[in-house]
Tab-separated table of C-alpha atoms in Angstrom:
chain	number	residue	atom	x	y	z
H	1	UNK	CA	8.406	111.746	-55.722
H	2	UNK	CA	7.017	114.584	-57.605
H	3	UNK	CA	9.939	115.616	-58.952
H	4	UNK	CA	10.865	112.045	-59.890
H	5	UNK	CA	7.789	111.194	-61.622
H	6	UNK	CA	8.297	114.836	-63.822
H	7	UNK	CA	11.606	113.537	-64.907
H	8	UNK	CA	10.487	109.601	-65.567
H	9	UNK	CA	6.695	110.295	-67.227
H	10	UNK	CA	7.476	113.143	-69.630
H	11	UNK	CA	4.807	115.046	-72.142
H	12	UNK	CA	1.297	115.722	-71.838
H	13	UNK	CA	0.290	114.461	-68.274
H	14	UNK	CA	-3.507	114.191	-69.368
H	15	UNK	CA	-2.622	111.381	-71.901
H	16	UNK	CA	-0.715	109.564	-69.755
H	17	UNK	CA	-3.717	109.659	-66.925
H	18	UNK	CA	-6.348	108.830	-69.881
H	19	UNK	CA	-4.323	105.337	-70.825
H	20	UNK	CA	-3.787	104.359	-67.128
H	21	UNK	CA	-7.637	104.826	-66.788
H	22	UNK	CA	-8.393	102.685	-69.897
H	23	UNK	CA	-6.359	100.160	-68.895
H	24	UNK	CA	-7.555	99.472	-65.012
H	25	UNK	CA	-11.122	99.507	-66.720
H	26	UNK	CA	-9.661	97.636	-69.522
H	27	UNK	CA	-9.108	94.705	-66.790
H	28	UNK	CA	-12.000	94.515	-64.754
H	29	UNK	CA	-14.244	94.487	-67.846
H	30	UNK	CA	-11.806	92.074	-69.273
H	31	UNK	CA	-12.090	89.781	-66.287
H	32	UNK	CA	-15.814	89.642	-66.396
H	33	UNK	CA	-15.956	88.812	-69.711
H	34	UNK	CA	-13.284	86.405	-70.197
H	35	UNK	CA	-14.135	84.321	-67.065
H	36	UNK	CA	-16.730	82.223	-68.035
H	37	UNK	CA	-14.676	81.270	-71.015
H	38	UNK	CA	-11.555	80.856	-68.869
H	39	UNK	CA	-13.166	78.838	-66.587
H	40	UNK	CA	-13.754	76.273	-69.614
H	41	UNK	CA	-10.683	76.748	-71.220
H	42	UNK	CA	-8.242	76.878	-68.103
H	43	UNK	CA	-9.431	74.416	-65.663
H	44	UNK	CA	-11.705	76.246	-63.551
H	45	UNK	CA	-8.822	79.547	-63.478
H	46	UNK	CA	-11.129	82.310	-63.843
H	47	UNK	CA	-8.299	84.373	-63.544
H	48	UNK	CA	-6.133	82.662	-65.994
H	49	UNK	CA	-7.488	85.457	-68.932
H	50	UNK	CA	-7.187	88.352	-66.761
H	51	UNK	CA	-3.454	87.387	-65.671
H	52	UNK	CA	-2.419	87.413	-68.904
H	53	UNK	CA	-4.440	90.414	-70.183
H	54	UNK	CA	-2.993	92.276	-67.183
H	55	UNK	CA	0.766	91.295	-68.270
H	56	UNK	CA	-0.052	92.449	-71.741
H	57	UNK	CA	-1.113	95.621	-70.125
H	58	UNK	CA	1.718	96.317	-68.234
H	59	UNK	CA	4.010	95.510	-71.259
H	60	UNK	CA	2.214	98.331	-73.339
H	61	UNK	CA	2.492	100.690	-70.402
H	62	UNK	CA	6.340	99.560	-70.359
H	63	UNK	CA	6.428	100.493	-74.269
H	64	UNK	CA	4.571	103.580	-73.951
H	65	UNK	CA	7.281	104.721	-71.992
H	66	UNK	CA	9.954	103.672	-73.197
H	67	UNK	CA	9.023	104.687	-76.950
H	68	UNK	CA	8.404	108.463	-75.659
H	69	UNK	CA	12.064	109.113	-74.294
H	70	UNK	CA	13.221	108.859	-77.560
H	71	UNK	CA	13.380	111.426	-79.969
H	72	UNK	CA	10.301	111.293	-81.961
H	73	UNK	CA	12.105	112.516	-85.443
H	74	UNK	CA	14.019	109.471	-85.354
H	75	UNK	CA	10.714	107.042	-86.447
H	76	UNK	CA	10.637	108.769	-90.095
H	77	UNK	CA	14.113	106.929	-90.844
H	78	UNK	CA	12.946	103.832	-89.382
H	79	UNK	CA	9.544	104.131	-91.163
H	80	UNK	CA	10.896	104.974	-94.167
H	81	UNK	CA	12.363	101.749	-94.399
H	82	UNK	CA	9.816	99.861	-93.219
H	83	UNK	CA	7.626	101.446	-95.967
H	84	UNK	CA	8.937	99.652	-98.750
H	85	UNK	CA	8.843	96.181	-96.968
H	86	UNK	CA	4.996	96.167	-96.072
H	87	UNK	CA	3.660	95.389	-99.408
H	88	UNK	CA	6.094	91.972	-98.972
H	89	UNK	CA	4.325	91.758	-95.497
H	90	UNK	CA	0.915	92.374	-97.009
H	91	UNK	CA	1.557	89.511	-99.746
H	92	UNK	CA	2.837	87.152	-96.953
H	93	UNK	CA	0.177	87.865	-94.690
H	94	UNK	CA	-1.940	86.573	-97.756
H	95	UNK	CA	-0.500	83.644	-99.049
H	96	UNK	CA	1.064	81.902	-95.773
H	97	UNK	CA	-1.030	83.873	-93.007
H	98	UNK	CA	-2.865	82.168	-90.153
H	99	UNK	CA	-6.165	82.008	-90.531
H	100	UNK	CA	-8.466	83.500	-87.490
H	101	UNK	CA	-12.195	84.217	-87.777
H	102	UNK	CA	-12.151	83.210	-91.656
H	103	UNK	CA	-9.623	85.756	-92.972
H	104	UNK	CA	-5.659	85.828	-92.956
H	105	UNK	CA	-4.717	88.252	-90.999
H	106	UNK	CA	-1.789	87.027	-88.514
H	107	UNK	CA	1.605	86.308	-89.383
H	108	UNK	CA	4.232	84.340	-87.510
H	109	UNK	CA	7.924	86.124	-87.955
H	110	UNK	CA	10.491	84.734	-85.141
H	111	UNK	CA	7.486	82.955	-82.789
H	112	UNK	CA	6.065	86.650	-82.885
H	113	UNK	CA	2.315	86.667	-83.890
H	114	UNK	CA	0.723	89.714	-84.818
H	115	UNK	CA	-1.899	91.852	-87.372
H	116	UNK	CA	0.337	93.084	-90.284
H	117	UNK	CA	-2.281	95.305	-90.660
H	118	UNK	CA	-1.450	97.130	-87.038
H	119	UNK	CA	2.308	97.795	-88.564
H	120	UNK	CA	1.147	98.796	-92.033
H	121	UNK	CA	-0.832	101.548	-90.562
H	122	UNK	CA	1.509	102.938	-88.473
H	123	UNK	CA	4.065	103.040	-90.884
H	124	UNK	CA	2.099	104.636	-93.363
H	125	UNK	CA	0.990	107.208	-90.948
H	126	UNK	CA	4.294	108.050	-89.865
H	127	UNK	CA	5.914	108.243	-93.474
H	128	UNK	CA	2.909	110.504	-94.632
H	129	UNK	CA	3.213	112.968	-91.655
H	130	UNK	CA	7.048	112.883	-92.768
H	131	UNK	CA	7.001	113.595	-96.772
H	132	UNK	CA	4.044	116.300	-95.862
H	133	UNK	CA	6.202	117.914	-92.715
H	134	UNK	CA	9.216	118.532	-95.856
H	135	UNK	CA	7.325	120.117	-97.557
H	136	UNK	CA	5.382	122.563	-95.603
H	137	UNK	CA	7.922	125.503	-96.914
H	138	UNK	CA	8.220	124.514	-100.672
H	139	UNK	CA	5.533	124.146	-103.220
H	140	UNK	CA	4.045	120.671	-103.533
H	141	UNK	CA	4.994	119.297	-107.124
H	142	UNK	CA	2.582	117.232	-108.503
H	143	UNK	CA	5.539	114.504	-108.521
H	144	UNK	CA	5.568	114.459	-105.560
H	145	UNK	CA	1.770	114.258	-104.114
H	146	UNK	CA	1.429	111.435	-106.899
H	147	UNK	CA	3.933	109.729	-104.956
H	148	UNK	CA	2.088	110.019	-102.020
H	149	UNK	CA	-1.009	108.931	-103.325
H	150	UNK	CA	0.352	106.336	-105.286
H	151	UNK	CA	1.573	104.343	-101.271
H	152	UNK	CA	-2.050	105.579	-99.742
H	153	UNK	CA	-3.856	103.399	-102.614
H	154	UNK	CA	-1.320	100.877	-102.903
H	155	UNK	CA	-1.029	99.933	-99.109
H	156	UNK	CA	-4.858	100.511	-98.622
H	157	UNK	CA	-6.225	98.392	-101.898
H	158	UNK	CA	-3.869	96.008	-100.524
H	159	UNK	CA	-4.895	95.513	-96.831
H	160	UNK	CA	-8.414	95.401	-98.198
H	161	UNK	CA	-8.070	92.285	-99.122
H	162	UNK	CA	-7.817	90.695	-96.191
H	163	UNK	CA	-8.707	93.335	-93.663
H	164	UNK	CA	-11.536	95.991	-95.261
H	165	UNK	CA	-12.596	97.974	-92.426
H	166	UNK	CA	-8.923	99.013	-90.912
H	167	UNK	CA	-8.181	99.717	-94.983
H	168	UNK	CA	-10.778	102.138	-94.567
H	169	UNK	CA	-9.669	104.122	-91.218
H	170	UNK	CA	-6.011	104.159	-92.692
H	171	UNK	CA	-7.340	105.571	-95.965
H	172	UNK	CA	-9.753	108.249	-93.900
H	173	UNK	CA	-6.693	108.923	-91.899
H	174	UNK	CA	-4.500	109.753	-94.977
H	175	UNK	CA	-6.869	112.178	-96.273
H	176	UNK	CA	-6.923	113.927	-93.038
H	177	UNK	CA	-3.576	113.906	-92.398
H	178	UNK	CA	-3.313	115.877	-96.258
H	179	UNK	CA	-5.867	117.727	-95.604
H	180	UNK	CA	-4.206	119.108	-92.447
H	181	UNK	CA	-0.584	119.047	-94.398
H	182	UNK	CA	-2.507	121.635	-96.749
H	183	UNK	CA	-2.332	119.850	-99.843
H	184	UNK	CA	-4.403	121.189	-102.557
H	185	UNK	CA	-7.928	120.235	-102.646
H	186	UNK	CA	-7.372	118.713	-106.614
H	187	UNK	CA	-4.922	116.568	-104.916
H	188	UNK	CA	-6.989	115.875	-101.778
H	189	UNK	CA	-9.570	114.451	-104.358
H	190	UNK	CA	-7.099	112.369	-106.572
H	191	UNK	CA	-5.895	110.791	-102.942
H	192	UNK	CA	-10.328	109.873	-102.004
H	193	UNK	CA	-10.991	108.838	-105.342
H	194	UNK	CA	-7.824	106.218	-105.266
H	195	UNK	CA	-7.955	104.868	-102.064
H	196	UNK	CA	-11.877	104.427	-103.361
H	197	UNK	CA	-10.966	102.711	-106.615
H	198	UNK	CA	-8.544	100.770	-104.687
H	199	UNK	CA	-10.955	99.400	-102.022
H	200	UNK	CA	-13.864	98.841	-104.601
H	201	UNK	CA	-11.329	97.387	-107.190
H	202	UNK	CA	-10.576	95.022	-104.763
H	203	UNK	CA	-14.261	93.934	-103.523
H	204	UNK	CA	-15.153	93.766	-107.047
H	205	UNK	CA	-12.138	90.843	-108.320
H	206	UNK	CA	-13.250	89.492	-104.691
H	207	UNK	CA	-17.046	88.909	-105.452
H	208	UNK	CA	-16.185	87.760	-108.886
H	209	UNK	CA	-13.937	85.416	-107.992
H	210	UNK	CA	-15.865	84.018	-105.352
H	211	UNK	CA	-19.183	83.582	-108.192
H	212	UNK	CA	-16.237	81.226	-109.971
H	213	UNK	CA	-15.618	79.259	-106.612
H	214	UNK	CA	-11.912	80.944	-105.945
H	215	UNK	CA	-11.769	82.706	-102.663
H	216	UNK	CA	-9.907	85.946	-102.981
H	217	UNK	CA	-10.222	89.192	-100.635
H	218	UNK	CA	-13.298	90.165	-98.366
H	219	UNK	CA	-15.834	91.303	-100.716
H	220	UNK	CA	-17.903	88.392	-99.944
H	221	UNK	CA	-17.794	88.495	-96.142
H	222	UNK	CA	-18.318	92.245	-96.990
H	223	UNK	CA	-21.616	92.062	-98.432
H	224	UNK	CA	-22.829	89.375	-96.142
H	225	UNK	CA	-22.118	91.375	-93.265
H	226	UNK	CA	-23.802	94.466	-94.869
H	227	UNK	CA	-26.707	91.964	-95.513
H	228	UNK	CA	-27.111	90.926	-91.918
H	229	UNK	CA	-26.848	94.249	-91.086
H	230	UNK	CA	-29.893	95.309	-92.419
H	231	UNK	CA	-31.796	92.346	-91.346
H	232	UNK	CA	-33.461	91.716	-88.218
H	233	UNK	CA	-34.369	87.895	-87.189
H	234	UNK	CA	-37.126	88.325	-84.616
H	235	UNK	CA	-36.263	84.728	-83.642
H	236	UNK	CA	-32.963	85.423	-82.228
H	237	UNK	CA	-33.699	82.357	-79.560
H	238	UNK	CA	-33.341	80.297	-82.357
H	239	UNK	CA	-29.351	80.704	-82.714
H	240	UNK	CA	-28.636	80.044	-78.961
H	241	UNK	CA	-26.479	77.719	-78.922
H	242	UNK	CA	-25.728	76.496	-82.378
H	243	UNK	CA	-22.251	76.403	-83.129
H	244	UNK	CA	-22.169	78.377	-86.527
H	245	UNK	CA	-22.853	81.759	-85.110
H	246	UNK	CA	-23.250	84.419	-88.058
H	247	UNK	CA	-22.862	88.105	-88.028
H	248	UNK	CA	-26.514	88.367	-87.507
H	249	UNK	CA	-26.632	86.093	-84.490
H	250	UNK	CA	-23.697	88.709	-82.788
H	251	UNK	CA	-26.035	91.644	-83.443
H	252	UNK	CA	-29.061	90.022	-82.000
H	253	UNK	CA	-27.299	89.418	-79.083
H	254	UNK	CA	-25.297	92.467	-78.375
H	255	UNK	CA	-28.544	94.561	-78.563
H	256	UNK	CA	-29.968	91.996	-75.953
H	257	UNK	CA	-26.314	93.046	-74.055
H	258	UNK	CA	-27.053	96.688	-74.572
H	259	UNK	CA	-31.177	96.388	-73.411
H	260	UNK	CA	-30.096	94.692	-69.934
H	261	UNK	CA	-27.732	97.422	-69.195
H	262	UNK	CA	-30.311	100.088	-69.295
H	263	UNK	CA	-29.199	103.771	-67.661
H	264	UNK	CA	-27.026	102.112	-64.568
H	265	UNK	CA	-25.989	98.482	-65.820
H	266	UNK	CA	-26.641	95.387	-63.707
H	267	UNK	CA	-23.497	95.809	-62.176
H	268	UNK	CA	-19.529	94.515	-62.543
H	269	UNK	CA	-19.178	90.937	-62.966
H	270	UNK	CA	-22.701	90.125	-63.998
H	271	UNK	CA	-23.268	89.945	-67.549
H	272	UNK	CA	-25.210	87.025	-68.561
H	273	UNK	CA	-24.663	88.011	-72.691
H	274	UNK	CA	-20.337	87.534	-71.945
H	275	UNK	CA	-22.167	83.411	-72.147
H	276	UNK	CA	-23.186	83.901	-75.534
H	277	UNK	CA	-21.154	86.566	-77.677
H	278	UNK	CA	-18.417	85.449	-79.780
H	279	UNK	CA	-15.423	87.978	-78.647
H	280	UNK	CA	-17.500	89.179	-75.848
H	281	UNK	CA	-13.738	90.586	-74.423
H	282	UNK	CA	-12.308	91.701	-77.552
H	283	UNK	CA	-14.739	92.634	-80.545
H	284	UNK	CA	-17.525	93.031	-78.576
H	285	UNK	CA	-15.953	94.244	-75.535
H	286	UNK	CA	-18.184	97.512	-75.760
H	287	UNK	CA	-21.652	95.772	-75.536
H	288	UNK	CA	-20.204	94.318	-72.518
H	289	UNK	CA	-19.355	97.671	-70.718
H	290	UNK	CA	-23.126	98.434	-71.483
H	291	UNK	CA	-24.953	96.008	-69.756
H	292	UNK	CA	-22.811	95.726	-67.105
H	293	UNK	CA	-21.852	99.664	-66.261
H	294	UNK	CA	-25.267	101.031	-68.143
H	295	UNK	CA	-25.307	104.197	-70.252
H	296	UNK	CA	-23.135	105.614	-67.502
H	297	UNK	CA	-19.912	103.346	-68.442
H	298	UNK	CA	-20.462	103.639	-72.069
H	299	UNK	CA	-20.412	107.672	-71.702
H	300	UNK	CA	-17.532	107.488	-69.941
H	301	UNK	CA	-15.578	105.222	-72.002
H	302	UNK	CA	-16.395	107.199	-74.978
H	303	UNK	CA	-15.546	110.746	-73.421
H	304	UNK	CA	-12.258	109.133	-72.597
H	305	UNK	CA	-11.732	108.605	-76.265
H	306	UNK	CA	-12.626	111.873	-77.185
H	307	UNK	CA	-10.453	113.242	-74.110
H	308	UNK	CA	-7.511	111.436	-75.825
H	309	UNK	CA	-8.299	113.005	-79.751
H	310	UNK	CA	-8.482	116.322	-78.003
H	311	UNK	CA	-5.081	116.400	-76.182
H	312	UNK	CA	-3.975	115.003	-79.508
H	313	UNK	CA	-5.123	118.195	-81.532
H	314	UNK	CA	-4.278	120.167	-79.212
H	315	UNK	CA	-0.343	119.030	-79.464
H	316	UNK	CA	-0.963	119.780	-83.319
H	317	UNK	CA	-1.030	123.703	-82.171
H	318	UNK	CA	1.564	123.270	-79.435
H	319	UNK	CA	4.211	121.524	-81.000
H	320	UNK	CA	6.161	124.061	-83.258
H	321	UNK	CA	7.506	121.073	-85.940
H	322	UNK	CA	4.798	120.153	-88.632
H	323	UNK	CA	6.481	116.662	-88.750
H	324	UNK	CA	5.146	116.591	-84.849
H	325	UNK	CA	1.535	118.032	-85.648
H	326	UNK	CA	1.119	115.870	-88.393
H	327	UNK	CA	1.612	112.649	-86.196
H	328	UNK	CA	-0.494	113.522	-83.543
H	329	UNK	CA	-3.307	114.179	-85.132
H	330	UNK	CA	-2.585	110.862	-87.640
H	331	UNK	CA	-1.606	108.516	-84.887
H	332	UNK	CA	-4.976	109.827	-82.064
H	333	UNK	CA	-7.651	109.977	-85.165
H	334	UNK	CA	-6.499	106.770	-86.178
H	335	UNK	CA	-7.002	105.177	-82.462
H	336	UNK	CA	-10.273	107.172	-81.716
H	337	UNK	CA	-11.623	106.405	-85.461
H	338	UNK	CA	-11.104	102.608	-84.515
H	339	UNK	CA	-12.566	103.409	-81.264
H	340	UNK	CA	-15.452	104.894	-82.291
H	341	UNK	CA	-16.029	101.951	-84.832
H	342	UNK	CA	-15.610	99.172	-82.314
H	343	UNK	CA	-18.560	101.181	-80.282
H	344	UNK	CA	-20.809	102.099	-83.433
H	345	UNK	CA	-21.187	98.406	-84.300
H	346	UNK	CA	-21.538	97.147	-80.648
H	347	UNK	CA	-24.635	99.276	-80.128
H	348	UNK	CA	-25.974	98.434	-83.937
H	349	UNK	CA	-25.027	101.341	-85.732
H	350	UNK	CA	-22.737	99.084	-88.341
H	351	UNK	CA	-21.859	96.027	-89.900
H	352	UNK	CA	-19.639	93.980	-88.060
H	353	UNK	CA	-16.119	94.219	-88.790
H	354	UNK	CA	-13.842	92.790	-86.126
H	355	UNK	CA	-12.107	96.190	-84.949
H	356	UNK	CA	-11.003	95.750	-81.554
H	357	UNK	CA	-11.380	98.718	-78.987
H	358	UNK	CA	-7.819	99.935	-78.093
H	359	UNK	CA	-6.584	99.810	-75.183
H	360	UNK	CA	-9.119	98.015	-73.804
H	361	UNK	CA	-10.000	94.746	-75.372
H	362	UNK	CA	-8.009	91.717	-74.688
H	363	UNK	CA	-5.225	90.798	-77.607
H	364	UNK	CA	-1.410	91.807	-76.827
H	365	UNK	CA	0.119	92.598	-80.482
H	366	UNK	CA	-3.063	94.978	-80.475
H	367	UNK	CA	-2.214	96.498	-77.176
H	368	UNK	CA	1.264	96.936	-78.112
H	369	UNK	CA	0.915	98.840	-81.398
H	370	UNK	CA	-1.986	101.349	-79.236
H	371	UNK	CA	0.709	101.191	-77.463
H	372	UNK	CA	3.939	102.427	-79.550
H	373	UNK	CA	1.248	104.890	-81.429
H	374	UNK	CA	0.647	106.444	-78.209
H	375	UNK	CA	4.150	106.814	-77.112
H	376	UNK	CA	5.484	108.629	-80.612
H	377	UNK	CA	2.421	110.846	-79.294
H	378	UNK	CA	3.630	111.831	-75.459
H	379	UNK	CA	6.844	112.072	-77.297
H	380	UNK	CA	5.810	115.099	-79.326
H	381	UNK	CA	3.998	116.453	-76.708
H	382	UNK	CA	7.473	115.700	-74.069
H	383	UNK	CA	9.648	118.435	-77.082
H	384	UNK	CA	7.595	120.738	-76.421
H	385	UNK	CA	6.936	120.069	-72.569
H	386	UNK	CA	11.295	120.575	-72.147
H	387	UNK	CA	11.112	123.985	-74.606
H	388	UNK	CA	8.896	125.348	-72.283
H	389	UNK	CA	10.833	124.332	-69.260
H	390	UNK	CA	14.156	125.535	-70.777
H	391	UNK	CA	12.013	128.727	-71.868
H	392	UNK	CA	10.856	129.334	-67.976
């Protein structure tokens, strides 16, 4: 069995036992959250949710494999492709997206639904780590790194306006993934300061558009969530209830979430906050985990996460192939950065932004591009797992 499961499960054997863990927590605190709601929704199945979050589960854990057996160098063709058709995607997504929570971001191609923003990133990620991995033994040209930068602010001013925050982590995961490819500091700059102009560019024609009553971008939505950020309604009792919940309203009651959980929680199964946050099992999954499994559960969620960016780096130095160091460390920050997000603005620390938590909130096209990132990972990590073996 041993010998079986060697041969089957490949690479690092820690990453593989951190996902498994995420996702059997993933589904009991996805049970308890969805169940009131499912209970509504499905006829009195409380289990309706959890069937098919489990199935989605499963599926990623089916794609995690699968995705690692092959050869990892063979996604830089395929992304390099895909590279020059996600600016079409991002323009789609805009003009004939579905609308969901106010903002385009879903896009029906062949009865699939999914984030284009989830694909842009990992292609991006994977064509940086690519062009950098070239050129580790040659002098960078400035032609070159202006190429480079030229797709970072492109595909990041462009994903800004209709998703903000993941434009954000994709641009702070470009610069690190430079920074890491040593590219020259002058360059490292050029790369901030367009992915900046890009993102501000884009907020700017946003809020001036919306002053002239033409809704463009998320610059508005931006500011408003900044502005109920910073403000702190002392009559939170008021909102219960009322059907136009604001960003406001969600704090308020995910530091209620996060005050009942105290040091132990009040146990699985019985949050009473799951009744009155929007998302409660996808964007505010984390608030959930709080009151339910106390500071306990939300330490050990988060050490998982770090767990995860540390067998990550630590491929960077195993794997012999820049192209392979370059996409781990792109592909975990980029997860863990989300990650840490998701939890910074459950517990108050942020303006809300929508960012799931992966691996762990309910949404398959979410779970399934965790999932893909994570398996071009354990595929780095399984080259260097069968040098060693053929080295023994």
């Amino acid at each position: 069995m041993e010998t079986w499961l060697k041969d089957k499960l490949r690479g690092d054997w820690q990453i593989w036992f951190i996902i498994v863990l995420l996702s059997l927590f993933s589904m009991l605190v996805v049970y308890s959250a969805s169940s009131a709601l499912a209970y509504k929704k499905a006829g009195g199945n409380t289990e309706s949710y959890l069937i098919n979050h489990t199935g989605h589960l499963l599926l990623g854990l089916l794609v995690v494999w699968g995705i690692h057996r092959i050869d990892y160098t063979k996604y830089a063709g395929i992304s390099k492709i895909l590279l020059w058709i996600t600016p079409i995607l991002l323009l789609y997504t805009y003009f004939f997206g579905t609308t969901v929570g106010g903002t385009k971001r879903w896009i029906n191609l062949f009865g699939i639904s999914f984030q284009s923003s989830d694909l842009v990133r990992l292609v991006l990620i994977t064509n940086l780590a690519a062009m950098l991995a070239r050129r580790q033994n040659v002098e960078y040209t400035q032609k070159t790194l202006m190429g480079l930068i030229f797709w970072c602010g492109l595909l990041c001013g462009m994903l800004a306006i209709t998703n903000f925050s993941t434009a954000i982590i994709l641009g702070v995961t470009c610069f690190l993934i430079m920074y890491m490819g040593r590219v020259p500091g002058r360059y490292l700059f050029r790369m901030a300061f367009s992915v900046i102009g890009a993102l501000v560019v884009v907020m700017g024609i946003s809020i001036y558009l919306y002053s002239k009553g033409v809704e463009f971008g998320r610059g508005q939505v931006v500011l408003e969530r900044i502005e109920a950020f910073a403000k702190i309604d002392i009559n939170r009792d008021k909102d219960i209830g009322n059907p136009d919940r604001d960003d406001n309203f969600q704090k308020e009651q995910a530091m209620i979430a996060i005050a009942r959980g105290g040091a132990i929680g009040i146990g699985p199964g019985n949050s009473f906050q799951r009744n009155y946050l929007p998302e409660a099992f996808s964007d505010y999954i984390y608030a959930i985990i709080v009151e339910e499994y106390g500071m306990l559960g939300a330490i050990l969620v988060m050490g998982l996460y770090l767990w995860l960016l540390y067998r990550g780096l630590k491929n960077v130095s195993n794997t012999q192939r820049a192209f392979g160091g370059l996409l781990c460390v792109g592909l975990t920050f980029s997860i863990v950065f989300q990650a840490f997000i998701h939890m910074f603005i459950n517990v108050g620390l942020g303006p809300v932004t929508g960012q799931t938590l992966p691996m762990m909130s309910m949404g398959g096209t979410s779970i399934l591009f965790t999932s893909v990132a994570i398996g071009i990972v354990l595929s780095v990590s399984k080259e260097e797992y069968d040098e060693k073996s053929l080295n023994a």
